[in-house]
CSV table of C-alpha atoms and ligand atoms in Angstrom, one decimal:
chain,number,residue,atom,x,y,z
A,76,MET,CA,19.0,-36.7,-94.2
A,77,ILE,CA,15.3,-37.9,-93.7
A,78,LEU,CA,13.0,-37.7,-90.6
A,79,VAL,CA,11.1,-40.7,-89.9
A,80,THR,CA,8.3,-40.7,-87.3
A,81,GLY,CA,7.0,-43.7,-85.5
A,82,ALA,CA,10.3,-45.4,-86.5
A,83,ALA,CA,10.6,-47.5,-83.3
A,84,GLY,CA,7.4,-49.5,-84.3
A,85,PHE,CA,7.1,-52.5,-86.5
A,86,ILE,CA,7.2,-51.1,-90.1
A,87,GLY,CA,9.2,-48.0,-89.2
A,88,SER,CA,12.0,-50.1,-87.7
A,89,ASN,CA,12.2,-52.4,-90.7
A,90,PHE,CA,12.1,-49.2,-92.9
A,91,VAL,CA,15.1,-47.7,-91.0
A,92,LEU,CA,17.1,-50.9,-91.0
A,93,ASP,CA,16.5,-51.5,-94.7
A,94,TRP,CA,17.2,-47.7,-95.5
A,95,LEU,CA,20.6,-47.7,-93.6
A,96,GLY,CA,21.3,-51.1,-95.1
A,97,ALA,CA,21.0,-49.6,-98.6
A,98,CYS,CA,22.6,-46.2,-98.4
A,99,ASP,CA,24.4,-43.8,-96.0
A,100,GLU,CA,21.8,-41.0,-95.8
A,101,PRO,CA,21.2,-40.5,-92.0
A,102,VAL,CA,17.9,-41.0,-90.4
A,103,ILE,CA,16.3,-39.0,-87.5
A,104,ASN,CA,14.0,-41.3,-85.7
A,105,LEU,CA,11.2,-39.4,-83.9
A,106,ASP,CA,9.1,-41.8,-81.8
A,107,LYS,CA,7.1,-41.4,-78.6
A,108,LEU,CA,7.9,-44.9,-77.4
A,109,THR,CA,4.4,-46.0,-76.6
A,110,TYR,CA,4.0,-49.8,-75.8
A,111,ALA,CA,4.6,-50.3,-79.6
A,112,GLY,CA,8.0,-48.6,-79.8
A,113,ASN,CA,11.0,-50.6,-79.2
A,114,LEU,CA,14.6,-49.4,-79.3
A,115,GLU,CA,15.8,-53.0,-79.1
A,116,ASN,CA,15.0,-53.3,-82.8
A,117,PHE,CA,18.0,-51.2,-83.5
A,118,ALA,CA,20.5,-53.4,-81.7
A,119,SER,CA,22.4,-54.0,-84.9
A,120,LEU,CA,22.8,-50.2,-85.2
A,121,ALA,CA,24.4,-49.6,-81.8
A,122,GLY,CA,27.1,-46.8,-82.3
A,123,ASP,CA,26.0,-45.9,-85.9
A,124,GLU,CA,26.0,-42.2,-86.2
A,125,ARG,CA,23.7,-42.5,-89.3
A,126,HIS,CA,20.8,-43.3,-86.8
A,127,ILE,CA,19.6,-40.4,-84.5
A,128,PHE,CA,16.9,-41.3,-82.1
A,129,ILE,CA,14.7,-38.6,-80.4
A,130,GLN,CA,11.9,-39.3,-78.1
A,131,GLY,CA,9.0,-37.1,-78.8
A,132,ASP,CA,5.4,-36.8,-79.9
A,133,ILE,CA,4.4,-35.8,-83.5
A,134,GLY,CA,1.7,-33.6,-82.1
A,135,ASP,CA,4.2,-31.4,-80.3
A,136,SER,CA,4.6,-28.9,-83.1
A,137,ALA,CA,7.1,-26.7,-81.2
A,138,ARG,CA,9.4,-29.7,-80.6
A,139,VAL,CA,9.1,-31.0,-84.2
A,140,SER,CA,9.8,-27.4,-85.6
A,141,LYS,CA,12.9,-27.3,-83.5
A,142,LEU,CA,14.0,-30.7,-84.8
A,143,LEU,CA,13.3,-29.6,-88.4
A,144,ALA,CA,15.3,-26.5,-88.0
A,145,GLU,CA,18.3,-28.3,-86.5
A,146,TYR,CA,18.6,-31.2,-88.9
A,147,GLN,CA,17.0,-29.8,-92.1
A,148,PRO,CA,15.7,-33.1,-93.5
A,149,ARG,CA,14.9,-33.3,-97.2
A,150,ALA,CA,11.9,-35.5,-96.4
A,151,VAL,CA,9.5,-36.5,-93.6
A,152,ILE,CA,8.0,-40.1,-93.6
A,153,ASN,CA,5.1,-40.3,-91.2
A,154,PHE,CA,4.7,-43.9,-89.7
A,155,ALA,CA,3.7,-42.5,-86.2
A,156,ALA,CA,0.1,-43.9,-85.2
A,157,GLU,CA,-1.8,-45.9,-82.9
A,158,SER,CA,-2.2,-49.0,-84.9
A,159,HIS,CA,-4.2,-51.8,-83.4
A,160,VAL,CA,-7.9,-52.1,-84.2
A,161,ASP,CA,-8.8,-54.0,-81.0
A,162,ARG,CA,-7.1,-51.2,-78.9
A,163,SER,CA,-9.1,-48.6,-80.7
A,164,ILE,CA,-12.3,-50.4,-79.8
A,165,LEU,CA,-11.4,-50.6,-76.2
A,166,GLY,CA,-10.0,-47.0,-76.1
A,167,PRO,CA,-10.4,-44.7,-79.1
A,168,ALA,CA,-9.1,-41.5,-77.4
A,169,ASP,CA,-5.4,-42.2,-78.1
A,170,PHE,CA,-6.1,-43.0,-81.7
A,171,ILE,CA,-8.0,-39.6,-82.3
A,172,GLN,CA,-5.1,-37.9,-80.3
A,173,THR,CA,-2.2,-39.3,-82.2
A,174,ASN,CA,-3.5,-40.0,-85.7
A,175,VAL,CA,-5.7,-37.0,-86.0
A,176,VAL,CA,-4.6,-34.2,-83.7
A,177,GLY,CA,-0.9,-35.5,-83.8
A,178,THR,CA,-0.9,-35.6,-87.5
A,179,PHE,CA,-2.3,-32.1,-87.7
A,180,GLY,CA,0.6,-31.0,-85.3
A,181,LEU,CA,3.1,-32.5,-87.5
A,182,LEU,CA,1.7,-31.0,-90.7
A,183,GLU,CA,1.8,-27.6,-89.1
A,184,ALA,CA,5.4,-27.8,-88.1
A,185,VAL,CA,6.3,-29.3,-91.6
A,186,ARG,CA,4.4,-26.6,-93.4
A,187,ALA,CA,6.2,-23.8,-91.7
A,188,TYR,CA,9.5,-25.5,-92.2
A,189,TRP,CA,8.9,-26.2,-95.8
A,190,GLY,CA,7.5,-22.7,-96.5
A,191,ALA,CA,10.8,-21.2,-95.2
A,192,LEU,CA,13.1,-23.4,-97.2
A,193,PRO,CA,15.2,-21.9,-100.0
A,194,GLU,CA,13.6,-22.4,-103.5
A,195,LYS,CA,15.7,-25.5,-104.5
A,196,GLU,CA,15.2,-27.3,-101.3
A,197,ARG,CA,11.6,-26.4,-101.3
A,198,ALA,CA,11.0,-28.0,-104.6
A,199,LEU,CA,12.8,-31.2,-103.6
A,200,PHE,CA,11.1,-31.6,-100.2
A,201,ARG,CA,8.6,-34.4,-99.6
A,202,PHE,CA,6.1,-35.3,-96.9
A,203,LEU,CA,5.1,-39.1,-97.1
A,204,HIS,CA,2.2,-40.2,-95.2
A,205,VAL,CA,1.9,-43.9,-94.5
A,206,SER,CA,-1.6,-45.1,-94.3
A,207,THR,CA,-3.8,-48.3,-94.5
A,208,ASP,CA,-6.3,-50.1,-96.8
A,209,GLU,CA,-8.7,-50.1,-93.8
A,210,VAL,CA,-9.7,-46.5,-94.6
A,211,TYR,CA,-11.7,-48.0,-97.7
A,212,GLY,CA,-13.9,-50.2,-95.4
A,213,SER,CA,-14.9,-53.8,-96.0
A,214,LEU,CA,-15.4,-55.6,-99.4
A,215,GLU,CA,-18.2,-58.1,-100.4
A,216,PRO,CA,-16.6,-61.5,-101.4
A,217,ASP,CA,-16.6,-60.9,-105.1
A,218,ALA,CA,-16.1,-57.1,-105.3
A,219,PRO,CA,-13.0,-55.9,-107.1
A,220,ALA,CA,-10.0,-55.0,-104.9
A,221,PHE,CA,-9.7,-51.4,-103.5
A,222,THR,CA,-8.1,-48.9,-106.1
A,223,GLU,CA,-7.0,-45.5,-105.1
A,224,THR,CA,-10.4,-43.9,-106.1
A,225,HIS,CA,-12.4,-46.2,-103.8
A,226,ARG,CA,-14.7,-44.3,-101.5
A,227,TYR,CA,-13.5,-43.8,-98.0
A,228,GLU,CA,-15.8,-45.9,-95.6
A,229,PRO,CA,-13.8,-46.6,-92.4
A,230,ASN,CA,-15.5,-48.8,-89.9
A,231,SER,CA,-13.4,-48.8,-86.8
A,232,PRO,CA,-12.1,-46.0,-84.7
A,233,TYR,CA,-8.6,-46.9,-85.9
A,234,SER,CA,-9.6,-46.7,-89.6
A,235,ALA,CA,-11.7,-43.6,-89.1
A,236,SER,CA,-8.7,-41.8,-87.4
A,237,LYS,CA,-6.4,-42.8,-90.3
A,238,ALA,CA,-9.0,-41.7,-92.8
A,239,ALA,CA,-9.0,-38.3,-91.1
A,240,SER,CA,-5.3,-38.1,-91.2
A,241,ASP,CA,-5.2,-38.9,-94.9
A,242,HIS,CA,-7.7,-36.1,-95.5
A,243,LEU,CA,-5.6,-33.6,-93.6
A,244,VAL,CA,-2.6,-34.7,-95.6
A,245,ARG,CA,-4.5,-34.2,-98.8
A,246,ALA,CA,-6.0,-30.8,-97.8
A,247,TYR,CA,-2.4,-29.5,-96.9
A,248,HIS,CA,-1.4,-30.3,-100.5
A,249,HIS,CA,-4.5,-28.7,-102.1
A,250,THR,CA,-4.6,-25.7,-99.9
A,251,TYR,CA,-0.9,-24.9,-99.0
A,252,GLY,CA,0.9,-26.8,-101.9
A,253,LEU,CA,2.7,-29.0,-99.5
A,254,PRO,CA,4.5,-31.7,-101.5
A,255,VAL,CA,2.7,-34.8,-100.1
A,256,LEU,CA,2.7,-38.4,-101.0
A,257,THR,CA,0.2,-40.9,-99.5
A,258,THR,CA,0.4,-44.6,-99.4
A,259,ASN,CA,-2.4,-47.0,-98.4
A,260,CYS,CA,-1.1,-50.5,-97.7
A,261,SER,CA,-2.6,-53.8,-97.0
A,262,ASN,CA,-1.8,-56.0,-93.7
A,263,ASN,CA,1.9,-56.3,-93.1
A,264,TYR,CA,3.8,-59.2,-91.3
A,265,GLY,CA,7.4,-60.0,-90.7
A,266,PRO,CA,10.2,-59.3,-88.2
A,267,TYR,CA,9.5,-57.0,-85.2
A,268,HIS,CA,5.9,-57.3,-85.5
A,269,PHE,CA,4.4,-56.6,-81.9
A,270,PRO,CA,3.0,-60.0,-80.8
A,271,GLU,CA,-0.6,-58.8,-80.3
A,272,LYS,CA,-1.3,-58.8,-84.0
A,273,LEU,CA,-2.7,-62.1,-85.5
A,274,ILE,CA,0.5,-63.5,-87.1
A,275,PRO,CA,3.0,-63.0,-84.3
A,276,LEU,CA,0.3,-63.6,-81.5
A,277,CYS,CA,-0.3,-67.0,-83.1
A,278,ILE,CA,3.5,-68.0,-83.4
A,279,HIS,CA,4.0,-66.9,-79.8
A,280,ASN,CA,0.9,-68.7,-78.4
A,281,ALA,CA,1.6,-71.8,-80.4
A,282,LEU,CA,5.0,-72.2,-78.9
A,283,ALA,CA,3.9,-71.3,-75.5
A,284,GLY,CA,1.3,-74.1,-75.6
A,285,LYS,CA,-1.6,-71.5,-75.5
A,286,PRO,CA,-4.8,-71.2,-77.6
A,287,LEU,CA,-4.7,-69.6,-80.9
A,288,PRO,CA,-7.7,-67.2,-80.8
A,289,ILE,CA,-9.7,-66.9,-84.0
A,290,TYR,CA,-12.4,-64.3,-84.0
A,291,GLY,CA,-15.8,-65.5,-85.2
A,292,ASP,CA,-15.7,-67.9,-87.9
A,293,GLY,CA,-12.1,-67.1,-89.1
A,294,GLN,CA,-13.3,-66.5,-92.7
A,295,GLN,CA,-12.4,-62.8,-92.7
A,296,ILE,CA,-10.0,-62.0,-95.5
A,297,ARG,CA,-6.9,-59.9,-95.3
A,298,ASP,CA,-4.4,-59.2,-98.1
A,299,TRP,CA,-1.0,-59.9,-96.6
A,300,LEU,CA,2.3,-58.1,-97.6
A,301,TYR,CA,5.8,-58.9,-96.2
A,302,VAL,CA,7.0,-55.8,-94.4
A,303,LYS,CA,10.2,-55.5,-96.4
A,304,ASP,CA,8.1,-55.2,-99.6
A,305,HIS,CA,6.1,-52.4,-98.0
A,306,CYS,CA,9.4,-50.7,-97.1
A,307,SER,CA,10.7,-51.0,-100.8
A,308,ALA,CA,7.4,-49.6,-102.1
A,309,ILE,CA,7.6,-46.5,-99.8
A,310,ARG,CA,11.3,-46.0,-100.9
A,311,ARG,CA,10.1,-46.1,-104.5
A,312,VAL,CA,7.2,-43.7,-104.0
A,313,LEU,CA,9.4,-41.2,-102.1
A,314,GLU,CA,11.8,-41.4,-105.0
A,315,ALA,CA,9.5,-41.1,-107.9
A,316,GLY,CA,5.8,-40.7,-106.8
A,317,ARG,CA,3.8,-37.8,-108.3
A,318,LEU,CA,3.1,-35.0,-105.8
A,319,GLY,CA,-0.4,-35.1,-104.2
A,320,GLU,CA,-0.9,-38.6,-105.5
A,321,VAL,CA,-2.0,-41.8,-103.5
A,322,TYR,CA,-0.5,-45.1,-104.1
A,323,ASN,CA,-2.0,-48.4,-103.0
A,324,ILE,CA,0.5,-50.9,-101.9
A,325,GLY,CA,-0.4,-54.7,-101.7
A,326,GLY,CA,0.9,-58.2,-102.4
A,327,TRP,CA,-2.1,-59.8,-104.1
A,328,ASN,CA,-2.3,-62.2,-101.2
A,329,GLU,CA,-6.0,-62.6,-100.1
A,330,LYS,CA,-6.2,-65.1,-97.2
A,331,ALA,CA,-8.7,-66.1,-94.7
A,332,ASN,CA,-7.6,-65.8,-91.2
A,333,LEU,CA,-8.1,-69.4,-90.4
A,334,ASP,CA,-6.0,-70.4,-93.5
A,335,VAL,CA,-3.1,-68.0,-92.3
A,336,VAL,CA,-3.1,-69.6,-88.9
A,337,ASN,CA,-3.3,-73.1,-90.3
A,338,THR,CA,-0.3,-72.3,-92.6
A,339,LEU,CA,1.6,-71.0,-89.5
A,340,CYS,CA,0.8,-74.2,-87.6
A,341,HIS,CA,2.1,-76.4,-90.5
A,342,ILE,CA,5.4,-74.5,-90.9
A,343,LEU,CA,5.9,-74.7,-87.1
A,344,ASP,CA,5.1,-78.5,-87.2
A,345,GLU,CA,8.0,-78.8,-89.5
A,346,GLU,CA,10.5,-76.4,-87.9
A,347,GLN,CA,9.8,-77.0,-84.3
A,348,PRO,CA,7.4,-79.9,-83.7
A,349,ARG,CA,5.4,-80.2,-80.6
A,350,VAL,CA,6.9,-82.7,-78.1
A,351,ASP,CA,3.6,-84.8,-78.2
A,352,GLY,CA,3.8,-85.2,-81.9
A,353,LYS,CA,0.5,-83.5,-82.5
A,354,SER,CA,-0.1,-80.4,-84.8
A,355,TYR,CA,-0.1,-76.9,-83.4
A,356,ALA,CA,-3.4,-76.6,-85.3
A,357,GLU,CA,-5.0,-78.4,-82.3
A,358,GLN,CA,-4.4,-75.1,-80.4
A,359,VAL,CA,-6.8,-73.2,-82.6
A,360,THR,CA,-9.7,-71.8,-80.5
A,361,PHE,CA,-12.7,-69.8,-81.9
A,362,VAL,CA,-13.5,-66.9,-79.7
A,363,THR,CA,-16.1,-64.0,-79.8
A,364,ASP,CA,-15.8,-62.0,-82.8
A,365,ARG,CA,-14.5,-58.4,-82.9
A,366,PRO,CA,-17.3,-55.7,-82.9
A,367,GLY,CA,-17.7,-54.3,-86.5
A,368,HIS,CA,-15.3,-56.7,-87.8
A,369,ASP,CA,-14.5,-56.0,-91.4
A,370,ARG,CA,-15.1,-59.0,-93.6
A,371,ARG,CA,-12.7,-58.6,-96.4
A,372,TYR,CA,-9.8,-56.2,-97.6
A,373,ALA,CA,-8.0,-56.4,-100.9
A,374,ILE,CA,-5.7,-54.0,-102.5
A,375,ASP,CA,-5.2,-53.3,-106.2
A,376,ALA,CA,-1.6,-52.1,-106.5
A,377,THR,CA,-1.7,-51.8,-110.4
A,378,LYS,CA,-1.0,-47.9,-110.2
A,379,LEU,CA,2.1,-48.4,-108.2
A,380,GLU,CA,3.3,-51.3,-110.4
A,381,ARG,CA,2.5,-49.5,-113.7
A,382,GLU,CA,3.7,-46.0,-112.8
A,383,LEU,CA,6.7,-46.7,-110.7
A,384,GLY,CA,7.5,-50.3,-111.6
A,385,TRP,CA,7.4,-51.7,-108.1
A,386,LYS,CA,6.7,-55.3,-107.4
A,387,PRO,CA,6.7,-57.4,-104.2
A,388,ALA,CA,9.7,-59.8,-103.9
A,389,GLU,CA,8.0,-62.2,-101.7
A,390,THR,CA,5.0,-64.4,-102.1
A,391,PHE,CA,3.0,-65.2,-99.0
A,392,GLU,CA,4.5,-68.5,-98.9
A,393,THR,CA,8.1,-67.4,-99.0
A,394,GLY,CA,7.4,-64.4,-96.7
A,395,ILE,CA,5.6,-66.4,-94.0
A,396,ARG,CA,8.3,-69.0,-93.9
A,397,LYS,CA,10.9,-66.3,-93.3
A,398,THR,CA,8.7,-64.7,-90.5
A,399,VAL,CA,8.2,-68.0,-88.7
A,400,ARG,CA,12.0,-68.6,-88.9
A,401,TRP,CA,12.7,-65.0,-87.6
A,402,TYR,CA,10.5,-65.6,-84.5
A,403,LEU,CA,12.1,-68.8,-83.8
A,404,ASP,CA,15.5,-67.3,-84.1
A,405,ASN,CA,14.6,-64.2,-81.9
A,406,GLN,CA,12.9,-65.6,-78.8
A,407,ASP,CA,14.7,-63.1,-76.6
A,408,TRP,CA,13.1,-60.3,-78.5
A,409,VAL,CA,9.7,-61.8,-78.0
A,410,ALA,CA,10.4,-62.6,-74.4
A,411,ASN,CA,11.4,-58.9,-73.7
A,412,VAL,CA,8.2,-57.4,-75.5
A,413,THR,CA,5.8,-59.9,-73.9
A,414,SER,CA,6.2,-58.7,-70.4
A,415,GLY,CA,4.6,-55.8,-68.6
A,416,THR,CA,2.0,-53.9,-70.5
A,417,TYR,CA,1.6,-56.5,-73.0
A,418,ARG,CA,0.4,-59.0,-70.3
A,419,GLU,CA,-2.1,-56.5,-69.1
A,420,TRP,CA,-3.4,-56.1,-72.6
A,421,THR,CA,-3.8,-59.8,-73.3
A,422,ALA,CA,-5.6,-60.2,-69.9
A,423,LYS,CA,-8.2,-57.5,-70.8
A,424,GLN,CA,-8.7,-58.6,-74.5
A,425,TYR,CA,-9.0,-62.3,-74.2
A,426,THR,CA,-11.3,-64.3,-71.9
A,427,LEU,CA,-10.2,-67.7,-72.9
B,650,LIG,P1,3.1,-49.7,-84.6
B,650,LIG,O1,2.0,-49.6,-83.6
B,650,LIG,O2,4.0,-51.0,-84.5
B,650,LIG,O3,4.2,-48.6,-84.3
B,650,LIG,C1,3.7,-47.2,-84.3
B,650,LIG,C2,4.9,-46.4,-83.7
B,650,LIG,O4,4.4,-45.0,-83.6
B,650,LIG,C3,5.5,-46.9,-82.4
B,650,LIG,O5,6.8,-46.9,-82.3
B,650,LIG,C4,4.9,-45.7,-81.4
B,650,LIG,O6,5.8,-45.6,-80.3
B,650,LIG,C5,5.0,-44.6,-82.4
B,650,LIG,N1,4.0,-43.5,-81.9
B,650,LIG,C6,2.7,-43.7,-81.5
B,650,LIG,N2,2.2,-42.4,-81.2
B,650,LIG,C7,3.2,-41.5,-81.5
B,650,LIG,C8,3.2,-40.1,-81.4
B,650,LIG,N3,2.1,-39.4,-80.9
B,650,LIG,N4,4.3,-39.5,-81.7
B,650,LIG,C9,5.5,-40.2,-82.1
B,650,LIG,N5,5.4,-41.5,-82.2
B,650,LIG,C10,4.3,-42.2,-81.9
B,650,LIG,O7,2.6,-49.5,-86.1
B,650,LIG,P2,3.1,-50.2,-87.4
B,650,LIG,O8,2.3,-51.5,-87.6
B,650,LIG,O9,4.5,-50.2,-87.5
B,650,LIG,O10,2.4,-49.2,-88.4
B,650,LIG,C11,3.1,-48.0,-88.9
B,650,LIG,C12,2.2,-47.2,-89.7
B,650,LIG,O11,1.7,-47.9,-90.9
B,650,LIG,C13,0.9,-46.6,-89.1
B,650,LIG,O12,0.6,-45.4,-89.6
B,650,LIG,C14,-0.1,-47.7,-89.7
B,650,LIG,O13,-1.5,-47.1,-89.6
B,650,LIG,C15,0.4,-48.0,-91.0
B,650,LIG,N6,0.0,-49.3,-91.5
B,650,LIG,C16,0.1,-50.4,-90.8
B,650,LIG,C17,-0.1,-51.7,-91.4
B,650,LIG,C18,0.1,-52.9,-90.6
B,650,LIG,O14,-0.2,-54.0,-91.2
B,650,LIG,N7,0.8,-52.9,-89.5
B,650,LIG,C19,-0.6,-51.7,-92.7
B,650,LIG,C20,-0.9,-50.5,-93.4
B,650,LIG,C21,-0.5,-49.3,-92.7
B,651,LIG,P1,-4.9,-57.7,-86.9
B,651,LIG,O1,-3.5,-58.3,-86.9
B,651,LIG,O2,-5.2,-57.2,-85.6
B,651,LIG,O3,-5.0,-56.6,-88.1
B,651,LIG,P2,-6.3,-55.8,-88.7
B,651,LIG,O4,-7.4,-56.0,-87.8
B,651,LIG,O5,-5.7,-54.4,-88.7
B,651,LIG,O6,-6.6,-56.4,-90.1
B,651,LIG,O7,-5.9,-58.9,-87.3
B,651,LIG,C1,-5.8,-59.5,-88.6
B,651,LIG,C2,-7.1,-60.3,-88.6
B,651,LIG,O8,-7.0,-61.4,-87.7
B,651,LIG,C3,-8.3,-59.5,-88.4
B,651,LIG,O9,-9.4,-60.1,-89.3
B,651,LIG,C4,-8.6,-59.9,-87.0
B,651,LIG,C5,-8.1,-61.4,-86.8
B,651,LIG,N1,-7.7,-61.6,-85.4
B,651,LIG,C6,-8.1,-62.9,-84.8
B,651,LIG,O10,-8.9,-63.6,-85.5
B,651,LIG,N2,-7.6,-63.2,-83.5
B,651,LIG,C7,-6.8,-62.4,-82.8
B,651,LIG,O11,-6.4,-62.7,-81.8
B,651,LIG,C8,-6.2,-61.1,-83.6
B,651,LIG,C9,-5.3,-60.2,-82.9
B,651,LIG,C10,-6.8,-60.8,-84.9
């Protein structure tokens, strides 16, 4: 079996659902269930013994050690993190705690477990660390996309904490020989995305008749990847990645934020037109920019494509249409997550 941390979040839950859709190898899901963790994502797995959920913190080494000893996984895939840049600006402490101290605690428990495995299991064991393109910093408009050797230049408390976790993972390989793999992926979108991130926020606000908040001039560029393509890349790296290597994952889909939101509006205009016949694009509202806002990210995924033969299945156009459809078909899921702490967050973040 495999141990997946942070698997109740956006990407982790897609990963678990896809994994169990493709094979019968059980998954232990270790998640602290912060505001971002949602067990409702596993409604389709109710009663499925291949999915074992355990509520816990990756930084609790004693707890993680007990779990490893009990379940004897052949791999650990680490998705657990605080992941929202805006939250890291308002309150960086949780990011340092989970992304840096937590990853350290997890690595310590995994190192002890791995070191005591019989030789054959030891050789086959993998620790895969899921990271982000944001560790590389911001690109000039005409600069080439980030390769794996690009200098680390994190600019937000979120990206700095992820950069620190990447460095710890690297050090555990070089110093202790822990069989690690690291992936750095671009911005994901798709089902189960918590509606405080740009794409699900704008779908939700559009349908609720609320403003679509665009930071600054909306010309910041992100490289978007459909979440299921990220999951297939992680499966491929886990299967065939070279130990100690870093693999960038991206979809070659650079888009300015304003273009992304206008595309969403046009799809919604077709799929669920506004009652007054106007476009949802009328709800676009420019708001104060994010402090230290990175201007452009772009991922060069050539290494992953060349070495491991991975390619994304979706273009931005096909993936974004699927995503809008998913949100229209899953309004109950959205309604359940947009209560309570989510409302407190939006009240603090947006003064519209
Ligand atoms: P998310 O915020 O939706 O989910 C994070 C999950 O981790 C939640 O279920 C949360 O409960 C859990 N968690 C938080 N702290 C924990 C702790 N101390 N112990 C155990 N569980 C804890 O994030 P996501 O968007 O699914 O991102 C998953 C991973 O992928 C993160 O490491 C993130 O840095 C990375 N990543 C995300 C993107 C993106 O676009 N979302 C892109 C590249 C990389
Ligand atoms: P986000 O989804 O928070 O991801 P990240 O900051 O990790 O790339 O934001 C994506 C882009 O959208 C980013 O440039 C910030 C911008 N943005 C807005 O313009 N308005 C919003 O309300 C949010 C949440 C993001």
